[in-house]
């Protein structure tokens, strides 16, 4: 469920700005190309991050990081999401939006990769189907809620970008705390170091 919450927030963060970006950028005197740049920047950074992860896994010969380490990566990713949103709240500019979308694209790739890897390696085949179903449900809910949430929050007080990012930051903070608690409750992997005692008899 913790991973499903991350997937939900990932899709929510991606989709909720889409309805109001054309209007907001129009107020800044920017046209459709600026919207296209924002949206494509997320995909480009996600692609680069995906290639980096594949190369890194190849160099480490596909070594499994373990449940606790993967949860730590997801927690770190949610913190980065939160910081990206706070930047936009503090500086609601096109440059901040672009930087935020680039960062979110890279973190999104990491969250999906390690989230799916965590589910696939830590569940049995039967439970795996149920767990993946939760992930897909989180994805679908994010797609459903995101655009409506963004539109309503943007129009709420006429404050531009700040309300939707403030509300989404609150949700992301809850997700981060949930992941942190889940990580804390996860047992540390057993040490792989063995101590060999050699006795010499004379």
CSV table of C-alpha atoms in Angstrom, one decimal:
chain,number,residue,atom,x,y,z
A,1,UNK,CA,0.0,0.0,0.0
A,2,UNK,CA,2.9,2.4,0.7
A,3,UNK,CA,4.2,1.8,-2.8
A,4,UNK,CA,0.7,2.3,-4.3
A,5,UNK,CA,0.5,5.6,-2.4
A,6,UNK,CA,3.8,6.7,-4.1
A,7,UNK,CA,2.5,5.7,-7.5
A,8,UNK,CA,-0.8,7.7,-6.8
A,9,UNK,CA,1.2,10.8,-5.8
A,10,UNK,CA,3.5,10.5,-8.7
A,11,UNK,CA,0.6,10.5,-11.2
A,12,UNK,CA,-1.2,13.2,-9.2
A,13,UNK,CA,1.9,15.5,-9.4
A,14,UNK,CA,2.2,14.8,-13.1
A,15,UNK,CA,-1.4,15.4,-14.1
A,16,UNK,CA,-2.8,18.1,-11.8
A,17,UNK,CA,-1.0,21.0,-13.4
A,18,UNK,CA,-2.1,20.0,-16.9
A,19,UNK,CA,-5.5,21.7,-17.0
A,20,UNK,CA,-4.4,25.1,-15.8
A,21,UNK,CA,-0.9,25.4,-17.4
A,22,UNK,CA,-2.1,26.9,-20.7
A,23,UNK,CA,-4.1,29.6,-18.9
A,24,UNK,CA,-1.3,30.3,-16.4
A,25,UNK,CA,1.4,30.5,-19.1
A,26,UNK,CA,-0.9,32.6,-21.2
A,27,UNK,CA,-1.0,35.2,-18.4
A,28,UNK,CA,2.8,35.2,-18.5
A,29,UNK,CA,2.8,35.9,-22.2
A,30,UNK,CA,3.9,32.4,-23.1
A,31,UNK,CA,2.3,30.3,-25.8
A,32,UNK,CA,1.6,26.6,-26.5
A,33,UNK,CA,5.3,25.8,-27.1
A,34,UNK,CA,6.0,26.6,-23.5
A,35,UNK,CA,3.4,24.1,-22.3
A,36,UNK,CA,4.8,21.5,-24.7
A,37,UNK,CA,8.3,22.2,-23.3
A,38,UNK,CA,7.1,21.7,-19.7
A,39,UNK,CA,5.3,18.4,-20.5
A,40,UNK,CA,8.1,17.0,-22.7
A,41,UNK,CA,10.8,17.9,-20.1
A,42,UNK,CA,9.3,15.5,-17.7
A,43,UNK,CA,9.5,12.7,-20.3
A,44,UNK,CA,13.0,13.5,-21.3
A,45,UNK,CA,14.4,13.5,-17.7
A,46,UNK,CA,12.5,10.3,-17.0
A,47,UNK,CA,14.1,8.7,-20.1
A,48,UNK,CA,17.5,9.8,-19.0
A,49,UNK,CA,17.0,8.5,-15.5
A,50,UNK,CA,15.7,5.2,-16.9
A,51,UNK,CA,18.9,4.7,-19.0
A,52,UNK,CA,21.0,5.6,-16.0
A,53,UNK,CA,19.3,3.0,-13.8
A,54,UNK,CA,19.7,0.3,-16.5
A,55,UNK,CA,23.4,1.1,-16.9
A,56,UNK,CA,23.9,1.2,-13.1
A,57,UNK,CA,22.2,-2.2,-12.7
A,58,UNK,CA,24.3,-3.6,-15.5
A,59,UNK,CA,27.5,-2.4,-13.8
A,60,UNK,CA,26.4,-4.0,-10.5
A,61,UNK,CA,25.3,-7.2,-12.3
A,62,UNK,CA,21.7,-6.8,-11.3
A,63,UNK,CA,22.4,-7.0,-7.5
A,64,UNK,CA,19.2,-6.7,-5.5
A,65,UNK,CA,19.2,-3.8,-3.1
A,66,UNK,CA,16.9,-5.3,-0.6
A,67,UNK,CA,13.6,-4.2,0.8
A,68,UNK,CA,14.8,-1.6,3.2
A,69,UNK,CA,17.1,0.1,0.7
A,70,UNK,CA,14.4,0.2,-1.9
A,71,UNK,CA,12.0,1.8,0.6
A,72,UNK,CA,14.7,4.3,1.5
A,73,UNK,CA,15.0,5.3,-2.2
A,74,UNK,CA,11.2,5.7,-2.4
A,75,UNK,CA,11.2,7.9,0.7
A,76,UNK,CA,14.0,10.0,-0.7
A,77,UNK,CA,12.1,10.4,-3.9
A,78,UNK,CA,9.0,11.6,-2.1
A,79,UNK,CA,11.1,14.1,-0.2
A,80,UNK,CA,12.5,15.5,-3.5
A,81,UNK,CA,8.9,15.7,-4.8
A,82,UNK,CA,8.0,17.7,-1.8
A,83,UNK,CA,10.9,20.1,-2.1
A,84,UNK,CA,10.1,20.6,-5.8
A,85,UNK,CA,6.6,21.6,-4.9
A,86,UNK,CA,7.9,24.0,-2.2
A,87,UNK,CA,10.1,25.7,-4.7
A,88,UNK,CA,7.1,26.5,-6.9
A,89,UNK,CA,5.1,27.7,-3.9
A,90,UNK,CA,8.0,30.1,-3.1
A,91,UNK,CA,8.8,31.1,-6.6
A,92,UNK,CA,5.7,30.5,-8.9
A,93,UNK,CA,7.6,31.2,-12.2
A,94,UNK,CA,8.1,29.4,-15.5
A,95,UNK,CA,11.7,28.7,-14.6
A,96,UNK,CA,10.7,27.1,-11.3
A,97,UNK,CA,8.0,25.0,-13.1
A,98,UNK,CA,10.4,23.8,-15.7
A,99,UNK,CA,13.1,22.8,-13.1
A,100,UNK,CA,10.4,21.1,-11.0
A,101,UNK,CA,9.1,19.1,-14.0
A,102,UNK,CA,12.6,18.0,-14.9
A,103,UNK,CA,13.3,16.8,-11.3
A,104,UNK,CA,9.9,15.1,-11.0
A,105,UNK,CA,10.5,13.2,-14.3
A,106,UNK,CA,13.7,11.7,-13.0
A,107,UNK,CA,12.3,10.9,-9.6
A,108,UNK,CA,9.2,9.4,-11.2
A,109,UNK,CA,11.3,6.9,-13.1
A,110,UNK,CA,13.2,5.9,-9.9
A,111,UNK,CA,9.9,5.5,-7.9
A,112,UNK,CA,8.3,3.3,-10.6
A,113,UNK,CA,11.4,1.1,-11.1
A,114,UNK,CA,12.2,0.5,-7.4
A,115,UNK,CA,8.5,0.4,-6.4
A,116,UNK,CA,7.8,-2.4,-9.0
A,117,UNK,CA,11.0,-4.1,-8.1
A,118,UNK,CA,10.1,-4.0,-4.4
A,119,UNK,CA,6.7,-5.6,-5.1
A,120,UNK,CA,8.0,-8.2,-7.4
A,121,UNK,CA,10.8,-9.4,-5.1
A,122,UNK,CA,9.0,-9.2,-1.8
A,123,UNK,CA,5.8,-11.0,-2.6
A,124,UNK,CA,4.7,-14.5,-3.5
A,125,UNK,CA,3.2,-15.0,-7.0
A,126,UNK,CA,-0.4,-14.9,-5.6
A,127,UNK,CA,0.2,-11.9,-3.4
A,128,UNK,CA,2.2,-10.3,-6.2
A,129,UNK,CA,-0.9,-10.1,-8.4
A,130,UNK,CA,-2.8,-8.4,-5.6
A,131,UNK,CA,0.0,-6.0,-4.9
A,132,UNK,CA,0.4,-5.1,-8.6
A,133,UNK,CA,-3.4,-4.5,-8.7
A,134,UNK,CA,-2.9,-2.0,-5.9
A,135,UNK,CA,-0.2,-0.2,-7.9
A,136,UNK,CA,-2.4,0.0,-11.0
A,137,UNK,CA,-5.3,1.3,-8.9
A,138,UNK,CA,-3.0,4.0,-7.5
A,139,UNK,CA,-2.1,4.9,-11.1
A,140,UNK,CA,-5.7,5.1,-12.2
A,141,UNK,CA,-6.8,7.1,-9.2
A,142,UNK,CA,-4.0,9.6,-9.8
A,143,UNK,CA,-5.1,10.0,-13.4
A,144,UNK,CA,-8.7,10.4,-12.3
A,145,UNK,CA,-8.2,12.8,-9.4
A,146,UNK,CA,-5.2,14.8,-10.7
A,147,UNK,CA,-6.8,17.0,-13.3
A,148,UNK,CA,-10.0,17.7,-11.3
A,149,UNK,CA,-7.9,18.4,-8.2
A,150,UNK,CA,-5.7,20.8,-10.1
A,151,UNK,CA,-8.5,22.7,-11.8
A,152,UNK,CA,-10.5,23.1,-8.6
A,153,UNK,CA,-7.5,24.2,-6.5
A,154,UNK,CA,-6.3,26.6,-9.2
A,155,UNK,CA,-9.7,28.3,-9.4
A,156,UNK,CA,-10.4,28.2,-5.6
A,157,UNK,CA,-9.0,31.6,-4.5
A,158,UNK,CA,-7.5,33.0,-7.7
A,159,UNK,CA,-4.0,32.7,-6.3
A,160,UNK,CA,-2.5,31.0,-9.3
A,161,UNK,CA,-0.1,28.1,-8.8
A,162,UNK,CA,0.2,28.2,-5.0
A,163,UNK,CA,-3.1,26.5,-3.9
A,164,UNK,CA,-2.8,23.3,-5.9
A,165,UNK,CA,0.9,22.9,-4.9
A,166,UNK,CA,0.2,23.6,-1.3
A,167,UNK,CA,-2.5,21.0,-1.1
A,168,UNK,CA,-0.5,18.4,-3.1
A,169,UNK,CA,2.5,19.1,-0.8
A,170,UNK,CA,0.3,18.2,2.2
A,171,UNK,CA,-0.6,14.9,0.6
A,172,UNK,CA,3.0,14.2,-0.3
A,173,UNK,CA,4.1,15.0,3.3
A,174,UNK,CA,1.7,12.3,4.5
A,175,UNK,CA,3.1,9.9,1.9
A,176,UNK,CA,6.6,10.6,3.0
A,177,UNK,CA,5.8,10.0,6.6
A,178,UNK,CA,4.1,6.7,5.8
A,179,UNK,CA,7.2,5.6,3.8
A,180,UNK,CA,9.5,6.7,6.6
A,181,UNK,CA,7.5,4.7,9.2
A,182,UNK,CA,7.3,1.7,6.8
A,183,UNK,CA,11.1,1.8,6.3
A,184,UNK,CA,11.7,2.1,10.1
A,185,UNK,CA,9.5,-0.9,10.7
A,186,UNK,CA,11.3,-3.0,8.1
A,187,UNK,CA,14.0,-5.2,9.5
A,188,UNK,CA,17.6,-4.6,8.5
A,189,UNK,CA,19.1,-7.2,6.3
A,190,UNK,CA,21.4,-9.7,8.0
A,191,UNK,CA,25.1,-8.9,7.8
A,192,UNK,CA,26.9,-10.7,4.9
A,193,UNK,CA,30.2,-10.6,6.7
A,194,UNK,CA,31.3,-13.8,8.4
A,195,UNK,CA,34.2,-14.0,10.8
A,196,UNK,CA,36.5,-16.9,10.4
A,197,UNK,CA,38.7,-17.9,13.4
A,198,UNK,CA,41.8,-19.9,12.6
A,199,UNK,CA,43.4,-21.9,15.4
A,200,UNK,CA,47.0,-23.0,15.0
A,201,UNK,CA,48.0,-26.0,17.0
A,202,UNK,CA,51.7,-26.6,17.6
